[in-house]
mmCIF file of C-alpha atoms in Angstrom:
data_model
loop_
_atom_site.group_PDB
_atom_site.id
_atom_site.type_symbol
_atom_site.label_atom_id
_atom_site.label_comp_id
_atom_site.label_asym_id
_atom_site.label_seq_id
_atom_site.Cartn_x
_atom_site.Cartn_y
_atom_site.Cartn_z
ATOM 1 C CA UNK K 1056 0.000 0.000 0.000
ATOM 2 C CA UNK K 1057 1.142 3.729 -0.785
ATOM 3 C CA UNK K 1058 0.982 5.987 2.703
ATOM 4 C CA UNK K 1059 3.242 8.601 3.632
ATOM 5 C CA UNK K 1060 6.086 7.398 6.224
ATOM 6 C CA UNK K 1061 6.734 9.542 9.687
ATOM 7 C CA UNK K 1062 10.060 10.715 7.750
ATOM 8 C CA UNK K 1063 11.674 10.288 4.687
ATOM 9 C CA UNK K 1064 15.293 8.986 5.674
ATOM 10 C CA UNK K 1065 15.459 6.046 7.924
ATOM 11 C CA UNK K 1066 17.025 5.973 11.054
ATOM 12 C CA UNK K 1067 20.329 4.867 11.833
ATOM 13 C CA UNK K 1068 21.274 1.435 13.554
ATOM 14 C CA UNK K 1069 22.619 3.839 16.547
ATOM 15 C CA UNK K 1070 19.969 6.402 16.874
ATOM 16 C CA UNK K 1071 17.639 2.771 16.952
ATOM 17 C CA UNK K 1072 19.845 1.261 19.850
ATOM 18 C CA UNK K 1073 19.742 4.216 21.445
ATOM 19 C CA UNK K 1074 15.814 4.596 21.519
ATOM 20 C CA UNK K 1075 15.566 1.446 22.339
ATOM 21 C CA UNK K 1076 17.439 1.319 25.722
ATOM 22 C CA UNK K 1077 14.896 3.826 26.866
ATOM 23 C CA UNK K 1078 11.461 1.912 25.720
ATOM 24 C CA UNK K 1079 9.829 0.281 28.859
ATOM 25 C CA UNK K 1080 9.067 -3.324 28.012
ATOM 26 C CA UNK K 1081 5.764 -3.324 30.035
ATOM 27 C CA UNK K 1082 4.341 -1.546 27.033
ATOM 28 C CA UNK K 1083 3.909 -4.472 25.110
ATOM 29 C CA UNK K 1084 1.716 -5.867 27.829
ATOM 30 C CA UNK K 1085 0.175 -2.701 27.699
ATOM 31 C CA UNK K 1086 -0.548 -3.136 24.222
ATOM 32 C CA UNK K 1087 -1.357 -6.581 24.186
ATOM 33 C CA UNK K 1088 -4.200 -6.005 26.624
ATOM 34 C CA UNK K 1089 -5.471 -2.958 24.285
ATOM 35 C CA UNK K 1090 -5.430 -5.431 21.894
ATOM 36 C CA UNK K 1091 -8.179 -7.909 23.727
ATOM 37 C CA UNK K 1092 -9.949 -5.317 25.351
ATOM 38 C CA UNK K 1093 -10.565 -3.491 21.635
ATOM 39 C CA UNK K 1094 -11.330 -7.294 20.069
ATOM 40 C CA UNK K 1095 -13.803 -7.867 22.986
ATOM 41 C CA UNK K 1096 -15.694 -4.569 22.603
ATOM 42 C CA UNK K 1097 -16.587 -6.010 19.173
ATOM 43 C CA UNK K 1098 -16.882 -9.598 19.782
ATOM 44 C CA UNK K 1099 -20.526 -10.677 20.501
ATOM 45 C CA UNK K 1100 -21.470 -10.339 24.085
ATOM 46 C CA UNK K 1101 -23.412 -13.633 24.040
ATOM 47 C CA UNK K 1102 -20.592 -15.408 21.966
ATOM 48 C CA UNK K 1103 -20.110 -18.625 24.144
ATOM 49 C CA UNK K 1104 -17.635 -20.412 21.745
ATOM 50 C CA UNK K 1105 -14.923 -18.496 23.726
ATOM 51 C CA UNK K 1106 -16.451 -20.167 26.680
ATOM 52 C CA UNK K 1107 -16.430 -22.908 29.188
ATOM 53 C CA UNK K 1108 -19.957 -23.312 30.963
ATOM 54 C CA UNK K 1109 -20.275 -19.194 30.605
ATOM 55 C CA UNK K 1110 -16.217 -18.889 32.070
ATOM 56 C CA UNK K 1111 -13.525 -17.888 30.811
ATOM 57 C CA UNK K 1112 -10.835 -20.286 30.599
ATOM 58 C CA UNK K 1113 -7.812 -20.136 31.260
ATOM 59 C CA UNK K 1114 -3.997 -22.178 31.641
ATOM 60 C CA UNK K 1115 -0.800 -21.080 33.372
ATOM 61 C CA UNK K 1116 2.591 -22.724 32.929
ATOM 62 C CA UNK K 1117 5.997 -21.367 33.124
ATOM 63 C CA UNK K 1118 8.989 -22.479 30.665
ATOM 64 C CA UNK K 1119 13.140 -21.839 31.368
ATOM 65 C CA UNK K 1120 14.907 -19.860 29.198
ATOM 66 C CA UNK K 1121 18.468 -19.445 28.475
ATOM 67 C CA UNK K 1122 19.132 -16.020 28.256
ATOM 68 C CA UNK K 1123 22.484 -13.976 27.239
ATOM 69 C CA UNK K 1124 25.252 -14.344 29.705
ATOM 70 C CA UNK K 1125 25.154 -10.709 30.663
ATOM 71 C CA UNK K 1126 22.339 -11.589 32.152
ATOM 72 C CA UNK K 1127 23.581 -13.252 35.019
ATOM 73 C CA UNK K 1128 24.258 -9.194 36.336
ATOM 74 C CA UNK K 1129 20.681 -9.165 36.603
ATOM 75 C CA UNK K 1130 20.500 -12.193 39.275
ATOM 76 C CA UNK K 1131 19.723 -14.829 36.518
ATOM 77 C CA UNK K 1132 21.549 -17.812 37.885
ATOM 78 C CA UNK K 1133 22.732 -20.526 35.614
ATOM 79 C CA UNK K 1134 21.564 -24.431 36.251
ATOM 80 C CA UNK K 1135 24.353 -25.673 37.249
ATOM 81 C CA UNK K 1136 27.854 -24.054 38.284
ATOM 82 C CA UNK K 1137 29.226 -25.784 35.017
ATOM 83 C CA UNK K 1138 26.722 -23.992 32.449
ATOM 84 C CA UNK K 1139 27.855 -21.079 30.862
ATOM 85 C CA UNK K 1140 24.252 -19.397 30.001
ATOM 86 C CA UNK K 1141 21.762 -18.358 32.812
ATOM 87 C CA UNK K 1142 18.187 -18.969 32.748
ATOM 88 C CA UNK K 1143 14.680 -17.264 33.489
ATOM 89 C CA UNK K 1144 11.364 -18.321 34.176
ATOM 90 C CA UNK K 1145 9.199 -17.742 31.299
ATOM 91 C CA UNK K 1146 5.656 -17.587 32.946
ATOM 92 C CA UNK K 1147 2.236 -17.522 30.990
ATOM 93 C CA UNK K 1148 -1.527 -16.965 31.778
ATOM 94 C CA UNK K 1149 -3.231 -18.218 28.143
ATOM 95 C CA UNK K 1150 -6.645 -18.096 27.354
ATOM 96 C CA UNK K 1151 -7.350 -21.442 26.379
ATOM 97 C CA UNK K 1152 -10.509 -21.409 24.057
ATOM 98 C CA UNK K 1153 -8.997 -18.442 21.871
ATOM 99 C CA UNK K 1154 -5.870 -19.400 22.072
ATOM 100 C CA UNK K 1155 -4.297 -15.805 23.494
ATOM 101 C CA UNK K 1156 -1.564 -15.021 25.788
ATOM 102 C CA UNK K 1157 -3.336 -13.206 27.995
ATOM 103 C CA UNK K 1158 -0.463 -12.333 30.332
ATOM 104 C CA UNK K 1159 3.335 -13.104 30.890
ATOM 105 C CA UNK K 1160 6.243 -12.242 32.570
ATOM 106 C CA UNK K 1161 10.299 -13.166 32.948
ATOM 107 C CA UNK K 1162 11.482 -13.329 36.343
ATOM 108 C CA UNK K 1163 15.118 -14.364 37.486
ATOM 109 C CA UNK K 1164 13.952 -16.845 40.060
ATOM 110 C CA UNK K 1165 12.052 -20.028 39.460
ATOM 111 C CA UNK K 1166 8.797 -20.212 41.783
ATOM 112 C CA UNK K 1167 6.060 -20.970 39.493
ATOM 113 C CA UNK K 1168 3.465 -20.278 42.383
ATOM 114 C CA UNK K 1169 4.445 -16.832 42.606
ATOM 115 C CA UNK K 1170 4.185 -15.817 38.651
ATOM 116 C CA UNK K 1171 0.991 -17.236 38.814
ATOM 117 C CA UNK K 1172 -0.529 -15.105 41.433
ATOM 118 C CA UNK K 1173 1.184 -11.942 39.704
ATOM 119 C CA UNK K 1174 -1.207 -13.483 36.631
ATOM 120 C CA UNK K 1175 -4.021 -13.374 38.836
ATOM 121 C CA UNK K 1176 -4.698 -9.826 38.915
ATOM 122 C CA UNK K 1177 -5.575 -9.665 35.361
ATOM 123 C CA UNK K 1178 -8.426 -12.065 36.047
ATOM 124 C CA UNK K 1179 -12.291 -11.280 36.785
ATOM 125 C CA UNK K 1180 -14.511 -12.826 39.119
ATOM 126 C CA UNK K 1181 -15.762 -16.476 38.336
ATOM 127 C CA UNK K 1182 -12.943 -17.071 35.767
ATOM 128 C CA UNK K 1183 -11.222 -20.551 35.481
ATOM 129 C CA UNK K 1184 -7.721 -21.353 35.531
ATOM 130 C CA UNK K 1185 -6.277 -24.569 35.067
ATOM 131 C CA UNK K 1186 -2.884 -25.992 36.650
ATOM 132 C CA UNK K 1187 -0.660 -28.473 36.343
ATOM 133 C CA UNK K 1188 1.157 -30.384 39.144
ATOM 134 C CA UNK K 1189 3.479 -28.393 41.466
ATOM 135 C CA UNK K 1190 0.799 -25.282 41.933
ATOM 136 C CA UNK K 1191 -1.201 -26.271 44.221
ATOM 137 C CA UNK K 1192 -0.965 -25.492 47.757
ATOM 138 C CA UNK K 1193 -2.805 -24.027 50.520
ATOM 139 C CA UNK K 1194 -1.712 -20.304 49.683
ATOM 140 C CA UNK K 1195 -2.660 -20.843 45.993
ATOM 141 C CA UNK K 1196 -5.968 -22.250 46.897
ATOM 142 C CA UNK K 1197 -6.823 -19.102 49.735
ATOM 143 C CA UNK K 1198 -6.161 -16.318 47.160
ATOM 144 C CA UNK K 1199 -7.789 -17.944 44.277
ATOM 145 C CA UNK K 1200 -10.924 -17.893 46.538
ATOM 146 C CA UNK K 1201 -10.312 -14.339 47.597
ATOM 147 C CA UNK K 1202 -10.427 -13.335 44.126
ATOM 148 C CA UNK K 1203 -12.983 -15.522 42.974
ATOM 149 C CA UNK K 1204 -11.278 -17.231 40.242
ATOM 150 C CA UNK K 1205 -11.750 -20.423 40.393
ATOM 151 C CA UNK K 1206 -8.831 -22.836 40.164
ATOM 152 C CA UNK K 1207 -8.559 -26.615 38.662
ATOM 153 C CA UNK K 1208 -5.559 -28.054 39.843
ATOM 154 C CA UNK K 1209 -3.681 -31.713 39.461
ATOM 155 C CA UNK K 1210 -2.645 -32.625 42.662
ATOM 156 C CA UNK K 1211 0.411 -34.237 43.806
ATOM 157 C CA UNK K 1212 1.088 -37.130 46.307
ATOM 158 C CA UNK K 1213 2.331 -35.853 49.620
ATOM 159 C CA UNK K 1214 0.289 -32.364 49.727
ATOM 160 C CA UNK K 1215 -2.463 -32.888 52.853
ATOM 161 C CA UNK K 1216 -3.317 -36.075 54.387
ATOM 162 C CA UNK K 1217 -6.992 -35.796 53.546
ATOM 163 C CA UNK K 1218 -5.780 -35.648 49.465
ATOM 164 C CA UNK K 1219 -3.686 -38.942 49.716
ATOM 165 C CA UNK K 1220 -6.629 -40.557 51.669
ATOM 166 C CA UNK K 1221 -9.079 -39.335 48.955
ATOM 167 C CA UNK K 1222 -6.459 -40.805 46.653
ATOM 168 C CA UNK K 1223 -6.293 -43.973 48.216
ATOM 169 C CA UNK K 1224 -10.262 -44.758 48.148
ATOM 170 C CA UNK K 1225 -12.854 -45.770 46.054
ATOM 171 C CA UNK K 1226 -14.277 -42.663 45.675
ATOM 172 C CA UNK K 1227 -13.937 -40.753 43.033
ATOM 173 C CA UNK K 1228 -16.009 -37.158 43.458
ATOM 174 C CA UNK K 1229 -15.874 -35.986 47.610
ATOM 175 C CA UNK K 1230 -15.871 -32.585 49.060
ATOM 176 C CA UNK K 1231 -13.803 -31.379 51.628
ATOM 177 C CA UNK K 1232 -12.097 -28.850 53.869
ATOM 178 C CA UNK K 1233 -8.388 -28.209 53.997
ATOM 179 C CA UNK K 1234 -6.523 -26.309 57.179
ATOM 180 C CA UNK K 1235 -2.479 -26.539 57.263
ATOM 181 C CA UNK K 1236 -1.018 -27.506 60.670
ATOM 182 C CA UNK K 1237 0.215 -25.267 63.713
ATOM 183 C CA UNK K 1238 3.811 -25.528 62.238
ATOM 184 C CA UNK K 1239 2.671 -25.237 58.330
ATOM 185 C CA UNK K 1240 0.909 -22.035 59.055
ATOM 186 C CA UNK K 1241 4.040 -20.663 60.601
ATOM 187 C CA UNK K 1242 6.088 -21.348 57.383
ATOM 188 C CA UNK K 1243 3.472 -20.388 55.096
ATOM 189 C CA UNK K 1244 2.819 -16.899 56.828
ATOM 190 C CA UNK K 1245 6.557 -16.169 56.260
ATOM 191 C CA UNK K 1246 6.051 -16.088 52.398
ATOM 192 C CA UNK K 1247 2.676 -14.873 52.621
ATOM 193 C CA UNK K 1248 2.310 -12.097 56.189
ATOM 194 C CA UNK K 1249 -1.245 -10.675 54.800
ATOM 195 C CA UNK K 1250 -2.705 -14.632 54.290
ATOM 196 C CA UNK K 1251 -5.735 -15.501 57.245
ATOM 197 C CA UNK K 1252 -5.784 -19.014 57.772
ATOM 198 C CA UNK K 1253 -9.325 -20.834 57.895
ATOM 199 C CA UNK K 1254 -10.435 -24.278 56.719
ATOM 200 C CA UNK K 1255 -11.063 -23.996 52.682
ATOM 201 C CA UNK K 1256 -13.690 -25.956 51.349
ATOM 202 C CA UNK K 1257 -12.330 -27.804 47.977
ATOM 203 C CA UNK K 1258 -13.984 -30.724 45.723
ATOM 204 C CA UNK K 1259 -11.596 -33.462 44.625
ATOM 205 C CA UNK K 1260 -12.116 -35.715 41.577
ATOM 206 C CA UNK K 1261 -10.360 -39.018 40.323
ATOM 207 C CA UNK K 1262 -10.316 -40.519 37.325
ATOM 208 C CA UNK K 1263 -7.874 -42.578 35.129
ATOM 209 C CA UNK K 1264 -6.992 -42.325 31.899
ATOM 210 C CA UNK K 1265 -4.816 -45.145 29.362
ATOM 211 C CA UNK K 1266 -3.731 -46.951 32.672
ATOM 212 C CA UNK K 1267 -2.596 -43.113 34.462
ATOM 213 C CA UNK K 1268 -4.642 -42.074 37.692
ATOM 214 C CA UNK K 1269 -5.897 -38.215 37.432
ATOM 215 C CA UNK K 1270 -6.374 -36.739 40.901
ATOM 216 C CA UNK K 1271 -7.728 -33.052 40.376
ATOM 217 C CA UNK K 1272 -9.255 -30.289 43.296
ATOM 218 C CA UNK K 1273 -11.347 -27.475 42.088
ATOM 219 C CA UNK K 1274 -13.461 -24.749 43.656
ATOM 220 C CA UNK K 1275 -16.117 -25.440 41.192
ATOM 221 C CA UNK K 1276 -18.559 -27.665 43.245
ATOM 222 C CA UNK K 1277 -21.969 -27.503 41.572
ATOM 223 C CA UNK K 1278 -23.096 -30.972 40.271
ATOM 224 C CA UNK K 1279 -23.106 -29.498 36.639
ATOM 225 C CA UNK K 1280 -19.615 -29.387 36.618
ATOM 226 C CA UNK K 1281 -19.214 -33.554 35.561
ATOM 227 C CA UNK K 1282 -16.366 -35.571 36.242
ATOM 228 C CA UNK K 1283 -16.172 -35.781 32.356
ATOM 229 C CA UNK K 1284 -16.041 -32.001 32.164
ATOM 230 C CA UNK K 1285 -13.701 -31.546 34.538
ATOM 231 C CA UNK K 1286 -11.597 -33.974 33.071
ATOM 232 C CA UNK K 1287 -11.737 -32.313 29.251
ATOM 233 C CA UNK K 1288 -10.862 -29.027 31.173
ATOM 234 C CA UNK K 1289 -7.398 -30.398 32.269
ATOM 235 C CA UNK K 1290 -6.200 -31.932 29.135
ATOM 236 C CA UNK K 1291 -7.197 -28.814 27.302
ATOM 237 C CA UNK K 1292 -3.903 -27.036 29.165
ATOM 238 C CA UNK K 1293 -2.038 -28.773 26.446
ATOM 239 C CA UNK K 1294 -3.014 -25.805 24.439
ATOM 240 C CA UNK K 1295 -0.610 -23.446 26.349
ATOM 241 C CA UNK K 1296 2.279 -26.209 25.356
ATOM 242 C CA UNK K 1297 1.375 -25.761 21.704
ATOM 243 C CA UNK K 1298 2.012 -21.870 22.553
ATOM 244 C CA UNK K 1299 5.625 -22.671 23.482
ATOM 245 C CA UNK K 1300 6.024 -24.713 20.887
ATOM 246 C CA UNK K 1301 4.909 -21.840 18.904
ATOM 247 C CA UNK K 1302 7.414 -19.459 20.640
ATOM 248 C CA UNK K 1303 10.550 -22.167 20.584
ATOM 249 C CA UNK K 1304 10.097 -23.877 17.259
ATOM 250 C CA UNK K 1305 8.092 -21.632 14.732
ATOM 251 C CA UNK K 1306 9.648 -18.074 16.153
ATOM 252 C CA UNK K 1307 12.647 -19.269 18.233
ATOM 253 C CA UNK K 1308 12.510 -16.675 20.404
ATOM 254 C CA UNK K 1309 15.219 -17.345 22.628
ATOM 255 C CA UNK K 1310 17.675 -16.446 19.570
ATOM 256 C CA UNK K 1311 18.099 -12.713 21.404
ATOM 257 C CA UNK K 1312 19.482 -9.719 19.609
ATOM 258 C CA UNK K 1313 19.651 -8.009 22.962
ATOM 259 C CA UNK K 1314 21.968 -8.235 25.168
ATOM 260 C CA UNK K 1315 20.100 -6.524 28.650
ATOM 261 C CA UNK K 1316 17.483 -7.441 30.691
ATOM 262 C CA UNK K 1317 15.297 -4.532 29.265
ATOM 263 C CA UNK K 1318 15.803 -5.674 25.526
ATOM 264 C CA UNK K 1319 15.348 -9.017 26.408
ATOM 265 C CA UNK K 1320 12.291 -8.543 27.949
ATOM 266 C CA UNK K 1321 11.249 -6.357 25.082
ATOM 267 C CA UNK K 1322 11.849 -8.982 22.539
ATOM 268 C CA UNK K 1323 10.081 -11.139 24.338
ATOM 269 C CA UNK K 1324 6.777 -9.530 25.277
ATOM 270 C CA UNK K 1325 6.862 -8.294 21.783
ATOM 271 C CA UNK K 1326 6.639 -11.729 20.033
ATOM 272 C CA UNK K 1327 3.613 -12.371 22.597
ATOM 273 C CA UNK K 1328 1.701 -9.632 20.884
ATOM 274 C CA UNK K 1329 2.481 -10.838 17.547
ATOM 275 C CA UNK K 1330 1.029 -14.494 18.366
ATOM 276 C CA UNK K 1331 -2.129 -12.228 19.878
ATOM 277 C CA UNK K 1332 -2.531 -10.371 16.970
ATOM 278 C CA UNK K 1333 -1.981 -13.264 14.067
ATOM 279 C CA UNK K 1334 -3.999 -15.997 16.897
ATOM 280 C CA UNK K 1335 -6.990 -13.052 16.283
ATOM 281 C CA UNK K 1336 -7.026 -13.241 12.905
ATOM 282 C CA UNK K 1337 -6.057 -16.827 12.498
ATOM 283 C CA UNK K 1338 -9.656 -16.941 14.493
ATOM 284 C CA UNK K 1339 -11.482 -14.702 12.285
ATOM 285 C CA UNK K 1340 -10.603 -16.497 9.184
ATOM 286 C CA UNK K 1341 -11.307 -19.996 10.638
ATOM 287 C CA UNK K 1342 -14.996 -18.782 11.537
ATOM 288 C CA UNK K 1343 -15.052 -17.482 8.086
ATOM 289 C CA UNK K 1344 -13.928 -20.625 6.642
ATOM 290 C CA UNK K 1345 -16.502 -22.823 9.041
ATOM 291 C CA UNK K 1346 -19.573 -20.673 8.218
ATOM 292 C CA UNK K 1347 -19.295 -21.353 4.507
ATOM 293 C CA UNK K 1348 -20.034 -24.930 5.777
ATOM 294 C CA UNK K 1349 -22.858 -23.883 7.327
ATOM 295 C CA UNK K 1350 -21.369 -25.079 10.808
ATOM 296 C CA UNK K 1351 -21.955 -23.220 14.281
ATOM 297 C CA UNK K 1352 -18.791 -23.191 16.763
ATOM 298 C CA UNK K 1353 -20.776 -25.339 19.403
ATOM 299 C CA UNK K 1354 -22.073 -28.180 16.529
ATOM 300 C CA UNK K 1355 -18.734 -28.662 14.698
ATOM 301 C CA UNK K 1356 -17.849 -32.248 13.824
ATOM 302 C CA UNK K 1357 -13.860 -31.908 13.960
ATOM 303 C CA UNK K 1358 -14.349 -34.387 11.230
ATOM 304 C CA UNK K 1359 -15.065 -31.233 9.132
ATOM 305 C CA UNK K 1360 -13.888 -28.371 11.135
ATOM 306 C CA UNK K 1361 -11.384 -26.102 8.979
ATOM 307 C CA UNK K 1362 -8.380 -25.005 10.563
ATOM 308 C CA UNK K 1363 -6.188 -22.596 9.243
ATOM 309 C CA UNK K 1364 -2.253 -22.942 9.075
ATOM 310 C CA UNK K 1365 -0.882 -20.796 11.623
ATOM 311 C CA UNK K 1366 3.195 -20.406 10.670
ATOM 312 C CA UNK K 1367 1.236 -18.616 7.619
ATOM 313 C CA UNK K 1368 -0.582 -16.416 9.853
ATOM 314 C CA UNK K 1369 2.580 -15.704 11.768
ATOM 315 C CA UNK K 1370 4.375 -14.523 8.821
ATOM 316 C CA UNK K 1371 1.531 -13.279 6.996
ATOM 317 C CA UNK K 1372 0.901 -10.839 10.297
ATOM 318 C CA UNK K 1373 5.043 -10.049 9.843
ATOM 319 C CA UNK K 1374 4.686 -8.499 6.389
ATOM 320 C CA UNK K 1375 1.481 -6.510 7.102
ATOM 321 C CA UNK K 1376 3.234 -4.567 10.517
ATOM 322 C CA UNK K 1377 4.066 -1.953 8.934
ATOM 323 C CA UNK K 1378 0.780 -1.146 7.110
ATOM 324 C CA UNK K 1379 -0.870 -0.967 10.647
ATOM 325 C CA UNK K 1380 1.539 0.669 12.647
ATOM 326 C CA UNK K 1381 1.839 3.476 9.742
ATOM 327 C CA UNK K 1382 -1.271 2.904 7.725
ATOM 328 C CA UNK K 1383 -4.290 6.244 7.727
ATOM 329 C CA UNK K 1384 -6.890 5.458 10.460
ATOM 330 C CA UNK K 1385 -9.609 5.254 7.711
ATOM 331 C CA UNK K 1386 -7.373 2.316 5.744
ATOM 332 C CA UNK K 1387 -6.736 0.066 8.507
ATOM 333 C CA UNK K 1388 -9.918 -2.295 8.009
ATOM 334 C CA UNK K 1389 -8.699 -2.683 4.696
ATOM 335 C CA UNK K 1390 -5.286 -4.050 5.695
ATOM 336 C CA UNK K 1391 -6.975 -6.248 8.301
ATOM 337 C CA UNK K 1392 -9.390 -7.620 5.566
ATOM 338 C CA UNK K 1393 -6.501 -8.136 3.136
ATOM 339 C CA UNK K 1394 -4.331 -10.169 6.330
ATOM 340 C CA UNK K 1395 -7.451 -12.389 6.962
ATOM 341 C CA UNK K 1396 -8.192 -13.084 3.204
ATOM 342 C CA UNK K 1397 -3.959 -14.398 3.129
ATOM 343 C CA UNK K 1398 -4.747 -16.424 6.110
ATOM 344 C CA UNK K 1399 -7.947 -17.952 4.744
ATOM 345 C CA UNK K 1400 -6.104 -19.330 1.893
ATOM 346 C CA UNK K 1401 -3.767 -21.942 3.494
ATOM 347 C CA UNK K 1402 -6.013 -24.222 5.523
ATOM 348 C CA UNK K 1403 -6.506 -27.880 5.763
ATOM 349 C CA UNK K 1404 -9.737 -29.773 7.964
ATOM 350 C CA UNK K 1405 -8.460 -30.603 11.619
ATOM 351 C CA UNK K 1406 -7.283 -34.299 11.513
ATOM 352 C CA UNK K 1407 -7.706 -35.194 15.240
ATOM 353 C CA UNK K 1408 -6.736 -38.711 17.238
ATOM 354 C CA UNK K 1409 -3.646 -39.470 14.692
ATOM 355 C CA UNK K 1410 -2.059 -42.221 15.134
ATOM 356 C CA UNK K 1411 1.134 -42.226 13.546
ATOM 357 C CA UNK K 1412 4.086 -40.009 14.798
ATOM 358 C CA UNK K 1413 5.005 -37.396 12.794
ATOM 359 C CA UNK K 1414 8.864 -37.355 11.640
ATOM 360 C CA UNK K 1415 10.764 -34.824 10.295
ATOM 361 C CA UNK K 1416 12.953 -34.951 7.381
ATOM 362 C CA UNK K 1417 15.040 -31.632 8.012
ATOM 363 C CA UNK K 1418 18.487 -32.516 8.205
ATOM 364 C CA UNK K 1419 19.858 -32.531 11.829
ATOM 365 C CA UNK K 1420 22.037 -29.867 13.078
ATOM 366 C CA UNK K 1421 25.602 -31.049 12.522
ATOM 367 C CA UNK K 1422 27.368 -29.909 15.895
ATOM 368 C CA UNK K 1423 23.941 -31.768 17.871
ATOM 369 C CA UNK K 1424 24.850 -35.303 19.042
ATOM 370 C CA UNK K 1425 28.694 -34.693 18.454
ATOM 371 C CA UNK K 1426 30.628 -37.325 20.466
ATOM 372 C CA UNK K 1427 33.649 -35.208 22.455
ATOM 373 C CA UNK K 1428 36.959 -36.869 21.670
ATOM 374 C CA UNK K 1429 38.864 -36.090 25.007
#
């Protein structure tokens, strides 16, 4: 497209680095939340294929990076005292049914519990999130309740007696209560002074699934929240693994220009925008591509359910940047329409329950499996 640019010479590679150094990195999340909040204003209010049972639903997990070694200034420890490159947590709240990071963060120190509380501040009352094991515990169950988000977590062995009995019965669906000890309270209240310790009330399930026991605990105890619900709840976290795989594989985002903690963090947040705003339109083209079939979002056989190739909508979203950072306010619905009619060309139907692994035929890196000859 032909639009005027903010000058006519570019910049130089210097003047760049030097801007840079001075842009806060929180904008991006910033600007990814402008980004929701302006797709939600348009989205149908009633719309419950972005729904679980009228929630929103959510995932949180947290991935290690390894980061630049200047890095290790900034309190980014390395894994072991033989590694040269430190890592950082990589933490992620992602709305599951549209497939959005919804909020993230990279912190130098590795307690997963504690990202995901920071997460919890961007939620709304009677939202779901679901964990895997390692975040429950006490703590994580009291503020989840005091924000009323409610959580669906798969619980570990060894948490609270009353778990590992449930665990060991018959049963498979009981309510109970959950209080921590004289002596646990004392250690809890020195990572948490503001918590107020009372017996919380929490439902546990059990199921098993291709010979592997499932024990879950949820706040949600109303009888029309099914075992079988529950259980298609937890497995759909596997979506926020596809959104690393995403990050690692398709964009390779830990391949970092920078060399701070601030352009780090920039890169980064920035590539979680990009996946918001090419996930968006990815979903706009799919519904596109599903109505022509006649099909509503709640009454789709995945038999015939289109899907749309998203590495295309990654790079189809990179070429069209510019046009919508610099693109006339009264031309940008035309550069969105042209980015979801690219997207809607490369599709295929959703092929789920496959049976055969997939392998690869790329040649393998020549320095990976390298035998050392001392």
């Amino acid at each position: 497209m032909k639009f005027p640019l903010p000058q006519k010479k570019p910049i130089s590679a210097s003047s760049f680095s030097d801007a840079r150094k001075k842009l806060d990195e929180n904008i991006f999340k910033v600007l990814n939340q402008r980004i929701i909040a302006a797709h939600d204003t348009l989205a149908e209010p009633d719309n419950q294929s972005q729904r679980w049972l009228n929630h929103r639903l959510f995932a949180v997990d947290g991935s290690k990076l390894n980061l630049p070694r200047e890095l290790i200034d900034h309190h980014y420890r390395t894994p072991s005292k033989d590694a040269y490159y430190p890592q950082g947590l990589l933490s992620c709240l992602y709305q599951l049914k549209s497939k959005i990071p919804y909020d993230f963060d990279l912190v130098n120190h590795g307690n997963e519990r504690q990202c995901a509380l920071a997460h919890l501040k961007t939620l709304t009352t009677g939202d779901v999130v679901v964990y895997d094991r390692g975040y429950f515990s006490y703590a994580m169950l009291y503020y989840h309740m005091q924000m009323g988000v409610h959580p669906v977590f798969r619980l570990q062995k060894n948490t609270f007696k009353a778990i590992d009995d449930f665990r060991n019965s018959t049963q498979t669906d009981q309510i109970i209560t959950l209080l921590p000890t004289k002596e646990t309270q004392r250690d809890i209240r020195k990572q948490y002074p503001d918590i107020q310790f009372k017996a919380l009330t929490i439902r546990l399930i059990k199921y098993t699934l291709e010979g592997k026991t499932y024990c879950i605990g949820t706040t949600l105890l109303d009888e029309r929240y099914t075992i079988d619900a529950l259980k298609e709840v937890y497995h759909a976290r596997w979506g926020i693994e596809e959104l690393y795989k995403i990050s690692k594989n398709m964009i390779v985002v830990d391949d970092f220009h920078g060399r701070s903690e601030r352009t780090v963090k920039q890169e980064l947040f920035a590539h979680f925008v990009l996946i918001t705003m090419s996930r968006l339109c990815t979903n706009e083209s799919e519904n596109l591509l599903n109505s022509l079939l006649n099909l509503q979002p709640d009454e789709m056989d995945p038999k015939q359910t289109i899907q749309a190739n998203f590495k295309n909508s990654l790079a189809t979203m990179s070429r069209h940047l510019e046009d919508i950072m610099f693109v006339p306010a009264r031309c940008i619905k035309k550069v969105m329409d042209d980015i979801v009619s690219s997207i809607s060309r490369n599709h295929q139907k959703l092929r789920p329950g496959r049976s055969y692994i997939r392998k690869s035929k790329k040649p393998v890196n020549k320095w990976r499996g390298c035998e050392s000859t001392a």
